Coordinates of C-alpha atoms in Angstrom, one line a residue:
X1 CA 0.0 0.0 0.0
X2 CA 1.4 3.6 -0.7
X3 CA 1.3 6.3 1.2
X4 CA -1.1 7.9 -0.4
X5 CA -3.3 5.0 0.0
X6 CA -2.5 5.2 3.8
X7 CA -3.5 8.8 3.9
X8 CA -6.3 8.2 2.3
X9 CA -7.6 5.7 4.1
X10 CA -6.8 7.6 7.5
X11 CA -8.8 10.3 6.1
X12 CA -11.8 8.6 5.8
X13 CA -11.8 8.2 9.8
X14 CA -10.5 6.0 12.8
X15 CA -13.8 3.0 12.7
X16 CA -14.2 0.7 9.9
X17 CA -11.1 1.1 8.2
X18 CA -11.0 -1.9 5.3
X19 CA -7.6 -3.0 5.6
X20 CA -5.8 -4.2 2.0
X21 CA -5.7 -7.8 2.0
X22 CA -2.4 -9.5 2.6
X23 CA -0.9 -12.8 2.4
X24 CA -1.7 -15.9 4.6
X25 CA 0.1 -15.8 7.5
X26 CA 2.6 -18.8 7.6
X27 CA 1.3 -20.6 11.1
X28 CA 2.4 -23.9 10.3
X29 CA 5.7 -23.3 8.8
X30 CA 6.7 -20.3 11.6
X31 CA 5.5 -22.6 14.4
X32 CA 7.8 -25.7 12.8
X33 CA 10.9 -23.5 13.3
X34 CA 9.7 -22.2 16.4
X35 CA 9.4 -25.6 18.0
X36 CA 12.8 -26.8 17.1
X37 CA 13.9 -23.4 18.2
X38 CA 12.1 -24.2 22.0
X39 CA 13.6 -27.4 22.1
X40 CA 17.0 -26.5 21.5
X41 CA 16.5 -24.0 24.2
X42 CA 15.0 -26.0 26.3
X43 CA 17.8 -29.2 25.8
X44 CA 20.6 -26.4 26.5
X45 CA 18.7 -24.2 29.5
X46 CA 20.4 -26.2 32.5
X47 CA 23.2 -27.1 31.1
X48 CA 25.8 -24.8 32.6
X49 CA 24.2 -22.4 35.5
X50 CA 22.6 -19.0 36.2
X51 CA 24.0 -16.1 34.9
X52 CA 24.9 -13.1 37.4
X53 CA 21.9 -11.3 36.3
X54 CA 19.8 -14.0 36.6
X55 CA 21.0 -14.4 40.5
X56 CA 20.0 -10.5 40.7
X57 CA 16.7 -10.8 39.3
X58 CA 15.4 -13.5 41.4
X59 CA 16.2 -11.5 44.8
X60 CA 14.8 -8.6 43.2
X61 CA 11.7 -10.7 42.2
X62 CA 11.9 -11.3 45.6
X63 CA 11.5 -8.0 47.1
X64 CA 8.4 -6.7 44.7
X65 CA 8.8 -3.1 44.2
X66 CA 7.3 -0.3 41.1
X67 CA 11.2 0.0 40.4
X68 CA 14.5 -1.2 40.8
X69 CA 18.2 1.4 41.0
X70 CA 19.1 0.0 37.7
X71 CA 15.5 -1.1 36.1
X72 CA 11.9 -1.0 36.0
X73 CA 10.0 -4.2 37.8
X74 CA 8.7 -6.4 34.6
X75 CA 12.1 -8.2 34.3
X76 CA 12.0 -9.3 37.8
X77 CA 8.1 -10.4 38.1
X78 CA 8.9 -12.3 35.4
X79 CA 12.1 -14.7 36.6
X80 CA 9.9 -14.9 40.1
X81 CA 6.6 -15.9 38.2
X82 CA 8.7 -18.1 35.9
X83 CA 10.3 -20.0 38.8
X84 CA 7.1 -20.1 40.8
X85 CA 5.7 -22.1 37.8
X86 CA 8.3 -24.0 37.1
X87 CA 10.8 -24.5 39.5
X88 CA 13.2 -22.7 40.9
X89 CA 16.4 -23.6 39.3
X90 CA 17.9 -22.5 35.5
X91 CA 15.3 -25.0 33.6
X92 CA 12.6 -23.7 35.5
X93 CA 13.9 -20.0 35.3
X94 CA 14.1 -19.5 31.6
X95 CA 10.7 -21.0 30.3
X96 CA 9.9 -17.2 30.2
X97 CA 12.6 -16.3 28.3
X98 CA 12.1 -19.3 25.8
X99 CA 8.8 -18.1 25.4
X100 CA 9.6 -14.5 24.7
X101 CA 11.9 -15.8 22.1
X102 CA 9.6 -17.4 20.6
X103 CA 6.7 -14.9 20.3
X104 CA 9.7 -13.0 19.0
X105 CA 9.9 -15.3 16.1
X106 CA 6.1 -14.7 15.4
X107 CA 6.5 -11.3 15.4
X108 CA 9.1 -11.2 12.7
X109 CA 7.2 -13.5 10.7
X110 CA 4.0 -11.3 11.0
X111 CA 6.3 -8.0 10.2
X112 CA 7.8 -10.2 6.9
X113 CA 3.8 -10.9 6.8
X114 CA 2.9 -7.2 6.8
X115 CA 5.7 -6.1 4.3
X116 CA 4.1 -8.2 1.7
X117 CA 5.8 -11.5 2.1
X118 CA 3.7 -14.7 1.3
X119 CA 5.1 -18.3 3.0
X120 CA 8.4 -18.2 1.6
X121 CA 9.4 -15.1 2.7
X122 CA 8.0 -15.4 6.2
X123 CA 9.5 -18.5 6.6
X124 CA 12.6 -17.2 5.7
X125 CA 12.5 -14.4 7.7
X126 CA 11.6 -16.7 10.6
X127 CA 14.9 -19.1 9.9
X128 CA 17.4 -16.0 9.7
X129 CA 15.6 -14.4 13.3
X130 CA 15.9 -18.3 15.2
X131 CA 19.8 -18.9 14.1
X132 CA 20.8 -15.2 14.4
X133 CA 23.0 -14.8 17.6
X134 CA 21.1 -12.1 19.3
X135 CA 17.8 -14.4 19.9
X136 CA 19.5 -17.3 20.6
X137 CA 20.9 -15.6 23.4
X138 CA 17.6 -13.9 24.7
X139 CA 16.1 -16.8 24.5
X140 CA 18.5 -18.8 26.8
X141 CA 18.5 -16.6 29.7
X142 CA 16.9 -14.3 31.5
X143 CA 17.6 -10.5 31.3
X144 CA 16.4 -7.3 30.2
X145 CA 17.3 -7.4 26.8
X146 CA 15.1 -10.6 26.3
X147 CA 12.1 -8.7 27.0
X148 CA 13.0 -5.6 25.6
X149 CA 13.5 -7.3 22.2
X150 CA 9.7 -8.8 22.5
X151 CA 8.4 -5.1 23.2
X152 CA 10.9 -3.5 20.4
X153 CA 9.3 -6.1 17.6
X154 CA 6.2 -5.7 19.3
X155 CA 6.6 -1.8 18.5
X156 CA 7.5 -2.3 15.0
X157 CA 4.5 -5.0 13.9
X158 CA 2.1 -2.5 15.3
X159 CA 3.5 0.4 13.8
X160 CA 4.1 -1.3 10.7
X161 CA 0.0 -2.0 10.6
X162 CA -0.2 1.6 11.6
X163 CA 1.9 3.0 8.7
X164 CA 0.4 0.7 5.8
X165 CA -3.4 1.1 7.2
X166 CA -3.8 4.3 8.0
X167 CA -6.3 2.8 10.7
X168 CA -5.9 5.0 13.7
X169 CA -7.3 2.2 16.0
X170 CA -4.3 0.8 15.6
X171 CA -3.1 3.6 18.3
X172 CA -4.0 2.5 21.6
X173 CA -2.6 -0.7 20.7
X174 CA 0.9 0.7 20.0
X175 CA 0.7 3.0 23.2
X176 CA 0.2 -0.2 25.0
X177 CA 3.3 -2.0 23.3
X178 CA 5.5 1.2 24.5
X179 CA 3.8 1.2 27.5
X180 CA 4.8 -2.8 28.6
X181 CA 8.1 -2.1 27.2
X182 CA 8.7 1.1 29.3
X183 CA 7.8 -1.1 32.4
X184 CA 10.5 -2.9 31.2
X185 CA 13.3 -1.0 30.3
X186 CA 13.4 3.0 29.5
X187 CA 15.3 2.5 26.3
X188 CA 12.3 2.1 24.3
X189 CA 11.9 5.5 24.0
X190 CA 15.1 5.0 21.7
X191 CA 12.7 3.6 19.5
X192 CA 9.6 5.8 19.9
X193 CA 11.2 8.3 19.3
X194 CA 13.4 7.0 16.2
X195 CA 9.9 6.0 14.9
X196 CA 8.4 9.5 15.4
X197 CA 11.2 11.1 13.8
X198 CA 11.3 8.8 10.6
X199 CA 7.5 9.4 10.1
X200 CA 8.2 13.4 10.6
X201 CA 11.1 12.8 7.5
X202 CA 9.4 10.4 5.0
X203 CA 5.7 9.7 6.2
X204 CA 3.1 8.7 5.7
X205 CA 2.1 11.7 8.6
X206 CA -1.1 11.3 8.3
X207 CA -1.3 8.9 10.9
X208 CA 0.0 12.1 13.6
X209 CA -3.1 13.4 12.6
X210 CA -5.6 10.3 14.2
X211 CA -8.0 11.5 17.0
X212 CA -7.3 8.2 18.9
X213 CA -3.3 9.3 18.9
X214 CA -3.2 10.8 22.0
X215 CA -5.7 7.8 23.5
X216 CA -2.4 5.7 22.4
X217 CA -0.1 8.4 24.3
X218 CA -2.5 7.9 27.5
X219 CA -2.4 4.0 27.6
X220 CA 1.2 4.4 27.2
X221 CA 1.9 7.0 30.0
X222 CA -0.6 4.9 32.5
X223 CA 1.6 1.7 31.9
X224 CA 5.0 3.8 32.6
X225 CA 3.9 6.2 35.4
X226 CA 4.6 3.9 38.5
X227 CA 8.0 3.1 37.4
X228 CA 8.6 7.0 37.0
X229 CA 7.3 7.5 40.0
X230 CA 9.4 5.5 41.7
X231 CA 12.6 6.9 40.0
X232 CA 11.4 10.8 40.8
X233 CA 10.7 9.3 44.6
X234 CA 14.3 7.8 44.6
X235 CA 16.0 10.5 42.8
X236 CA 16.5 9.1 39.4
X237 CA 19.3 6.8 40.3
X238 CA 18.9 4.9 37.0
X239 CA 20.4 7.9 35.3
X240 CA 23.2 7.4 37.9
X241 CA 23.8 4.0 36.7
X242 CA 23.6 4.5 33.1
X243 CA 26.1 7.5 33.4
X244 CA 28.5 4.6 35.6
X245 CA 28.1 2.5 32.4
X246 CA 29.2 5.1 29.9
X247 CA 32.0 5.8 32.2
X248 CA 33.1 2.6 32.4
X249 CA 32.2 1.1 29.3
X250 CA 31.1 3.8 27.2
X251 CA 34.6 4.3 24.8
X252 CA 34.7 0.1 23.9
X253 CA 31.0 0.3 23.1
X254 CA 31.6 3.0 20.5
X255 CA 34.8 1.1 18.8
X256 CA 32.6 -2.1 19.2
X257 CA 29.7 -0.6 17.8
X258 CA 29.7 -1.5 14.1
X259 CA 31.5 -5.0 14.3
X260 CA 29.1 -6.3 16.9
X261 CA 26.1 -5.2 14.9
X262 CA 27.7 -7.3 11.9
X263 CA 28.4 -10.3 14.5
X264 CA 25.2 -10.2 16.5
X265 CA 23.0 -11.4 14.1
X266 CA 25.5 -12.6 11.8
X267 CA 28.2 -11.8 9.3
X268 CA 26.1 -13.8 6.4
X269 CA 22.9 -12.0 7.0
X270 CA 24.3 -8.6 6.3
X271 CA 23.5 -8.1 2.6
X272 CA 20.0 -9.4 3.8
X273 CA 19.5 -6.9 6.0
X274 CA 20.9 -4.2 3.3
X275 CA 18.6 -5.4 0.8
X276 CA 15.6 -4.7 3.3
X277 CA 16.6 -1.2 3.8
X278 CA 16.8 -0.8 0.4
X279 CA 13.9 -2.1 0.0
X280 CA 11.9 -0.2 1.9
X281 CA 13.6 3.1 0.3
X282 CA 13.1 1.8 -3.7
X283 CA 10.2 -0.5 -3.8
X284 CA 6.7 1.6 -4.1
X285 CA 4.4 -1.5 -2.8
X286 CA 6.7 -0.8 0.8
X287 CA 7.9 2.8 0.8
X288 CA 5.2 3.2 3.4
X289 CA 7.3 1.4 5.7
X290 CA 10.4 4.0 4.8
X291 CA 9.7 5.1 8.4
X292 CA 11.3 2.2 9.9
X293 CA 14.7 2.4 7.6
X294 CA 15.4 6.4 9.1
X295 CA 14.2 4.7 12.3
X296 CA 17.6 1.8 12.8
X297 CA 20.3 4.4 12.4
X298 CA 18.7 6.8 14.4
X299 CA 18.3 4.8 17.2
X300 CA 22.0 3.7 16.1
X301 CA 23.3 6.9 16.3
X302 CA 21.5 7.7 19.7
X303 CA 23.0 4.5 21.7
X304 CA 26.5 5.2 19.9
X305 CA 26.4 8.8 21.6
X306 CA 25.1 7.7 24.9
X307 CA 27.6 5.0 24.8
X308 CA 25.3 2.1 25.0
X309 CA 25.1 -1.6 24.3
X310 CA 25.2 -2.6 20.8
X311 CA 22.4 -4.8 20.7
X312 CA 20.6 -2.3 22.2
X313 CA 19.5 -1.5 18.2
X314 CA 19.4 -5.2 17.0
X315 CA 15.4 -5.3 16.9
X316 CA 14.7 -3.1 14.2
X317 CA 17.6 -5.0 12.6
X318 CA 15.8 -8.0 12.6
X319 CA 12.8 -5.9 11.1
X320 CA 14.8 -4.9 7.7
X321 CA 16.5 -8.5 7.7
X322 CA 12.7 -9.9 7.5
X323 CA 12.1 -6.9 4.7
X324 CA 15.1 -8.2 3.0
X325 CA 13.7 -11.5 2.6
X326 CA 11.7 -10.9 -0.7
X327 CA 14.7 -9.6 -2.4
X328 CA 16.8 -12.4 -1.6
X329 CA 13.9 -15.0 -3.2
X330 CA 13.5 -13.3 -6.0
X331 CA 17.8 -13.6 -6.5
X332 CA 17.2 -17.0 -5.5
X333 CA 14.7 -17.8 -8.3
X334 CA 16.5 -16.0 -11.1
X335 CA 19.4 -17.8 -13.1
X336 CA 21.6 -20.2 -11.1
X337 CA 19.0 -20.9 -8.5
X338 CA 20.0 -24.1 -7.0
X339 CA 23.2 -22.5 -6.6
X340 CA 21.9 -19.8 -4.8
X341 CA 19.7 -21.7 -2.5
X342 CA 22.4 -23.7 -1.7
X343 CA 24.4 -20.3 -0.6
X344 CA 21.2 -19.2 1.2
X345 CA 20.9 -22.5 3.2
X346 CA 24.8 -22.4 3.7
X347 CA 24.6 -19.1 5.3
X348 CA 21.7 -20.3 7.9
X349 CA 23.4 -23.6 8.7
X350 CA 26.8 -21.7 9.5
X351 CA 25.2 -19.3 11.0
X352 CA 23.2 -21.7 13.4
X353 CA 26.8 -23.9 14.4
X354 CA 28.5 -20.8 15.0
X355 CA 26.0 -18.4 16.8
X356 CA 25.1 -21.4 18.8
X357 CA 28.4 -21.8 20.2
X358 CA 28.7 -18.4 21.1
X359 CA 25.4 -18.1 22.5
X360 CA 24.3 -21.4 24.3
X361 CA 26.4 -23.9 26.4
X362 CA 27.0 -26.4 23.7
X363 CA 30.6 -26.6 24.6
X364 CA 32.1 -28.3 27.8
X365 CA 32.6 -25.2 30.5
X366 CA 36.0 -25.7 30.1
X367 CA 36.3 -24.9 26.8
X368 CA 34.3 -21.9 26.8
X369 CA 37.3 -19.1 26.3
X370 CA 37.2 -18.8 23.0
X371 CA 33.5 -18.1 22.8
X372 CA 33.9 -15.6 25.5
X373 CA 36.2 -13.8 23.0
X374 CA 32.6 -12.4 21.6
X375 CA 30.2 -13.3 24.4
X376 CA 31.7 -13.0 27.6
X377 CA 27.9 -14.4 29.1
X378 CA 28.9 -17.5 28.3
X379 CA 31.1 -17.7 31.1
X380 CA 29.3 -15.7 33.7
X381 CA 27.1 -18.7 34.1
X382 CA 30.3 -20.8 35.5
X383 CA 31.5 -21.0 38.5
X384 CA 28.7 -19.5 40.7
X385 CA 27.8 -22.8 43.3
X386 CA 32.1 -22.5 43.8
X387 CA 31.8 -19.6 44.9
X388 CA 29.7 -20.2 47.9
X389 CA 32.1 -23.2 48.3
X390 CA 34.5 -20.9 48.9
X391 CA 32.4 -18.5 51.4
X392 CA 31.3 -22.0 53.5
X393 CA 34.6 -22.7 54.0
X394 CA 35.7 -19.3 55.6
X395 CA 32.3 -19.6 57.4
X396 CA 33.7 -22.6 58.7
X397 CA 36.7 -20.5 60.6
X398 CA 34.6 -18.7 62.2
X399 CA 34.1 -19.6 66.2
X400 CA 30.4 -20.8 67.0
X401 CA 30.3 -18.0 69.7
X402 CA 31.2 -15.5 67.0
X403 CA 28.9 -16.6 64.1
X404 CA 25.5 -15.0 65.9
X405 CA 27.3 -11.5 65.1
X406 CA 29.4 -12.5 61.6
X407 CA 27.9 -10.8 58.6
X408 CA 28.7 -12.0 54.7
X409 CA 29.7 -8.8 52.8
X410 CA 29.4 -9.4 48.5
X411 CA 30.8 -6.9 46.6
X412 CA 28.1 -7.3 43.7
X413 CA 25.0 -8.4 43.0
X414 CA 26.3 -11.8 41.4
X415 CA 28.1 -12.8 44.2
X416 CA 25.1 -11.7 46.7
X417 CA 22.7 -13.1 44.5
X418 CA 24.7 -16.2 44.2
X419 CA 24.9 -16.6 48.0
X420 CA 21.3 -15.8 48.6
X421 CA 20.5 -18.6 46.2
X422 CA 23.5 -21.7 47.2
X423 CA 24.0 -20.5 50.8
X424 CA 21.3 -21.9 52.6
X425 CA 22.1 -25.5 51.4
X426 CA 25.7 -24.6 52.8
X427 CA 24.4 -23.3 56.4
X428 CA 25.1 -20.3 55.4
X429 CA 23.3 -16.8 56.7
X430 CA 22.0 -13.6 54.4
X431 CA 24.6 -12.8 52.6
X432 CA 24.8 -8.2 51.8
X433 CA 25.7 -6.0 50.0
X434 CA 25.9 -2.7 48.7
X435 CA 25.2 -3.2 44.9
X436 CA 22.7 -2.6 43.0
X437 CA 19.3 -2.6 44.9
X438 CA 21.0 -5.0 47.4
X439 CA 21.6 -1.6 48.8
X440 CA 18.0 -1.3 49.2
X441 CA 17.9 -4.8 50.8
X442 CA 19.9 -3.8 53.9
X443 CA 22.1 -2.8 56.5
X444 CA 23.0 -6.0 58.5
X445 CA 21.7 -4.8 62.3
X446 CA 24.1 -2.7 64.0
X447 CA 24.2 -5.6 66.6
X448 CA 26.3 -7.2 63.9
X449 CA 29.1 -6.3 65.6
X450 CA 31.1 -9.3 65.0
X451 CA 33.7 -10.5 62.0
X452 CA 33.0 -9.8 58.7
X453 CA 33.7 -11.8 55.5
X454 CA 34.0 -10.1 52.5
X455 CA 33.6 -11.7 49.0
X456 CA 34.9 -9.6 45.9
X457 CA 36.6 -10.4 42.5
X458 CA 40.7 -10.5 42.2
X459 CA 42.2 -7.3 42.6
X460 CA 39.3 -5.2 43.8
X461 CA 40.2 -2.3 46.1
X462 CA 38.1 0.4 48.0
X463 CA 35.1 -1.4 49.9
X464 CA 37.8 -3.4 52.7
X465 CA 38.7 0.2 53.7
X466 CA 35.8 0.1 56.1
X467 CA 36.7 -3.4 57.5
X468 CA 39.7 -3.6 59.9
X469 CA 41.6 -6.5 60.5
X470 CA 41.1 -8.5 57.5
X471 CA 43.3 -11.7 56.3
X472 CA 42.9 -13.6 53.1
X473 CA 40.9 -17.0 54.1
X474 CA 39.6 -18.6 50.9
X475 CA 39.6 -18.0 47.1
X476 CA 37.5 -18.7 44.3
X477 CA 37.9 -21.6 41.7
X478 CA 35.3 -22.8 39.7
X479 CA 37.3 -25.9 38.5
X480 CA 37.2 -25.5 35.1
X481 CA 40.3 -22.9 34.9
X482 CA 38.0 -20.7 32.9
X483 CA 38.9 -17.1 33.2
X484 CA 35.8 -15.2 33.9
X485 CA 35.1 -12.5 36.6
X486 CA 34.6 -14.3 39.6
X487 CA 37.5 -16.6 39.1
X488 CA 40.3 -16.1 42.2
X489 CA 37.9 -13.6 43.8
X490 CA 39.0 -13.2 47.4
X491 CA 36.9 -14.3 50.7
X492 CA 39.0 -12.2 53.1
X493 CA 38.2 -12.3 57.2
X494 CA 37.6 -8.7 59.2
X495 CA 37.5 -8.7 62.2
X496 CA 34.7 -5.9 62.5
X497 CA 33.8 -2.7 60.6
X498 CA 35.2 0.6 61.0
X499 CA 31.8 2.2 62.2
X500 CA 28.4 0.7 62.6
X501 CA 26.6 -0.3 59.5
X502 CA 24.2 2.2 59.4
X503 CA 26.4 4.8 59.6
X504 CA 28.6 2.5 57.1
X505 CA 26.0 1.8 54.7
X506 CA 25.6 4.9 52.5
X507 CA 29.6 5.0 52.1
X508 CA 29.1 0.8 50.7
X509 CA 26.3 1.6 48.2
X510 CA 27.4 1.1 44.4
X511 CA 25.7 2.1 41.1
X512 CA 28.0 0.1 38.8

């Protein structure tokens, strides 16, 4: 449909739109791939352990709250719902993010769906999304990004219907998308905003001009306005982490920007993804969508500035790569064809071996540091049960009299989370820390006035200068001399803190 088309039709009023007719959707192909894709997820989930994050959001979906320092609530609800469900352990755990990755999958489908794409091309677009690396990693754990790439694609179906209807009923439905994503993670604003500003450029604006727009605004603001509540209430101290991050991390993320937008979904998928923008640019039946194509590198250039995460802008990636997908039939089916479907099907089957390796635990622990190389995830899911070997065993040192009045200090949320989750089994008591919203979670009593032992990775400095008296009494090794961040962190014994905790605690709070 062409923009004129769309303005037309969102002339002629918000109720009983006819939308153009479009191809079948592909339900029995999509769904094919998407069960293989769940069972491979689901074969892999327990396989190694829980990630740090994953520790973190358990205690947070622990302590129910509108926010969180570094997030809104909808990640954490989420892991404690999934594990009420199904068990509280990494299988049971990421059955919501298998799940989220596959209604991804849909969603690609039905944007391939809504750019014109018949069976082929849907299934196609399907195949790239389940072997690229960036979904095979949201769907094998749990984390922010997992959810926020369901809202993104979520974002882009519904604007996509928006865009080639004209149908301004369409609007409440989108503010709801934003909405649920903002109750996820803020960054979707990234994306609203890349959306509203592509629209602005190229068009179609007559959908700006909808009398149920601002009805989409409203849901959206409703779903959002607890989480900025709590942030105003709090002081904003998400902005405080995010500025930590670009601190810390902000300078490799630029320089990493471009290569890991190649890698994340895949090197072979690139002129796919190029064809789509293209595509959406040249073709007349889809400039509608053009929109979407100013949207990608606007958002690109946005996370580049604020120093952000790559795959922060891999969903509307994924949305071009399915828009690509007609293109790269219609190369298939001209001269050479078999050879070119044999390229196609080459790309997809490397792509599957290798982003699988980087991405799930298909390897033996041990042999996990050259994926780590590109995904350092991989190995933050090691070594975790270790570590509260480690911390039982200094525990151990300590006299019976004493232990009554002995506090377990972690250094970040992993290692708290970590010791929250394997310390009971090991007698262990409530581990704290000042991390994250850990530092929400505490001060130990001031009556804790006994020895303290402190967990915190190899060569950390600056927290054991408000514990005196403390001696090296156990180290970390997760037995598979894999070099990630907790391996050789130090259990050191204090003998006490240098004031009370209370008076301690605001000094021991960390944003990053």
């Amino acid at each position: 449909m062409s923009s004129n088309q769309s303005q037309t039709a969102d002339d002629a009023g918000d109720a009983d739109v006819p939308e153009p007719a479009l191809p079948a959707f592909a339900l029995k192909p999509v769904a094919a791939i998407a069960v293989v894709f769940a069972a491979v997820q689901s074969g892999l989930s327990g396989r190694y352990g829980f990630h740090r994050d994953e520790l973190y959001f358990m205690a947070a979906g622990d302590h129910p709250a509108w926010g969180y320092v570094d997030q809104p609530p909808l990640t954490p609800l989420l892991a404690r719902a999934s594990t009420e469900l199904f068990g509280s352990s990494p299988v049971g755990l990421r059955v919501v993010a298998i799940l989220a990755a596959v209604a991804a999958l849909f969603l690609v489908a039905l944007a391939a769906r809504e750019l014109g794409s018949g069976t082929p091309g849907q299934v196609l677009a399907t195949a790239f999304a389940a072997t690229s690396g960036f979904v095979l990693a949201s769907g094998h754990m749990v984390s922010t990004s997992t959810f926020d790439l369901l809202a993104w694609l979520a974002i882009c179906w519904v604007a996509l219907r928006l865009l080639r209807t004209g149908d301004g009923r369409w609007w409440p439905v989108l503010g709801a998308a934003i909405g649920i994503g903002a109750f996820n993670k803020h960054l979707v604003v990234l994306l609203v905003a890349a959306l509203l500003a592509g629209v602005l450029l190229v068009g179609p604006r007559s959908v700006l001009r909808s009398r149920l727009m601002p009805v989409g605004v409203l849901i959206a603001a409703l779903f959002a306005l607890p989480n900025v509540l709590w942030q105003i209430d709090h002081g904003w101290p998400q902005l405080t982490v995010a500025e930590g991050i670009a601190e810390d991390d902000g300078a490799e993320n630029r320089a990493m920007f471009v290569p890991q937008q190649l890698l994340f979904l895949s090197p072979f998928f690139v002129p796919v993804w190029i064809a789509g923008l293209v595509r959406l640019f040249r073709d007349p039946q889809v400039r509608w969508a053009r929109a979407l194509a100013v949207a990608y590198p606007v958002v690109c250039v946005a996370v580049v500035a604020m120093g952000g995460k790559s795959y922060y802008a891999l969903p509307p990636l994924l949305v071009l790569t399915a828009a690509g997908c007609d293109p790269v039939l219609r190369w298939m089916r001209s001269s050479r064809r078999s050879a070119r479907g044999v390229l196609v099907a080459a790309a997809l089957a490397l792509s599957a071996v290798i982003n699988a390796v980087v991405t799930l635990p298909v390897l033996p622990a041990d042999a996990l540091d050259v994926p780590m190389a590109v995904n350092q995830e991989q190995g933050e899911q090691v070594g975790w049960p270790e570590l509260a070997d480690a911390v039982a065993a200094a525990w151990a040192g300590i006299p019976a009299e004493q232990r009554p009045r002995t506090v377990i200090f972690a250094g970040n949320y992993g290692e708290a989370g970590a010791l929250r989750y394997y310390g009971p089994e090991r007698g262990l008591p409530k581990a704290y820390s000042g991390h994250m919203s850990f530092a929400d979670w505490g001060p130990p009593p001031d009556s804790a006035n006994g020895p303290v032992l402190v967990v915190h990775i190899a060569g950390a400095t600056g927290q054991d200068r408000f514990f005196t008296g403390c001696r090296p009494a156990a180290r970390v090794d997760n037995g598979k001399d894999l070099d990630n961040e907790e391996q050789d962190a130090e259990v050191l014994v204090c003998d006490g803190t240098s004031r009370p905790w209370s008076a301690l605690w605001p000094d021991l709070r960390r944003y990053y």
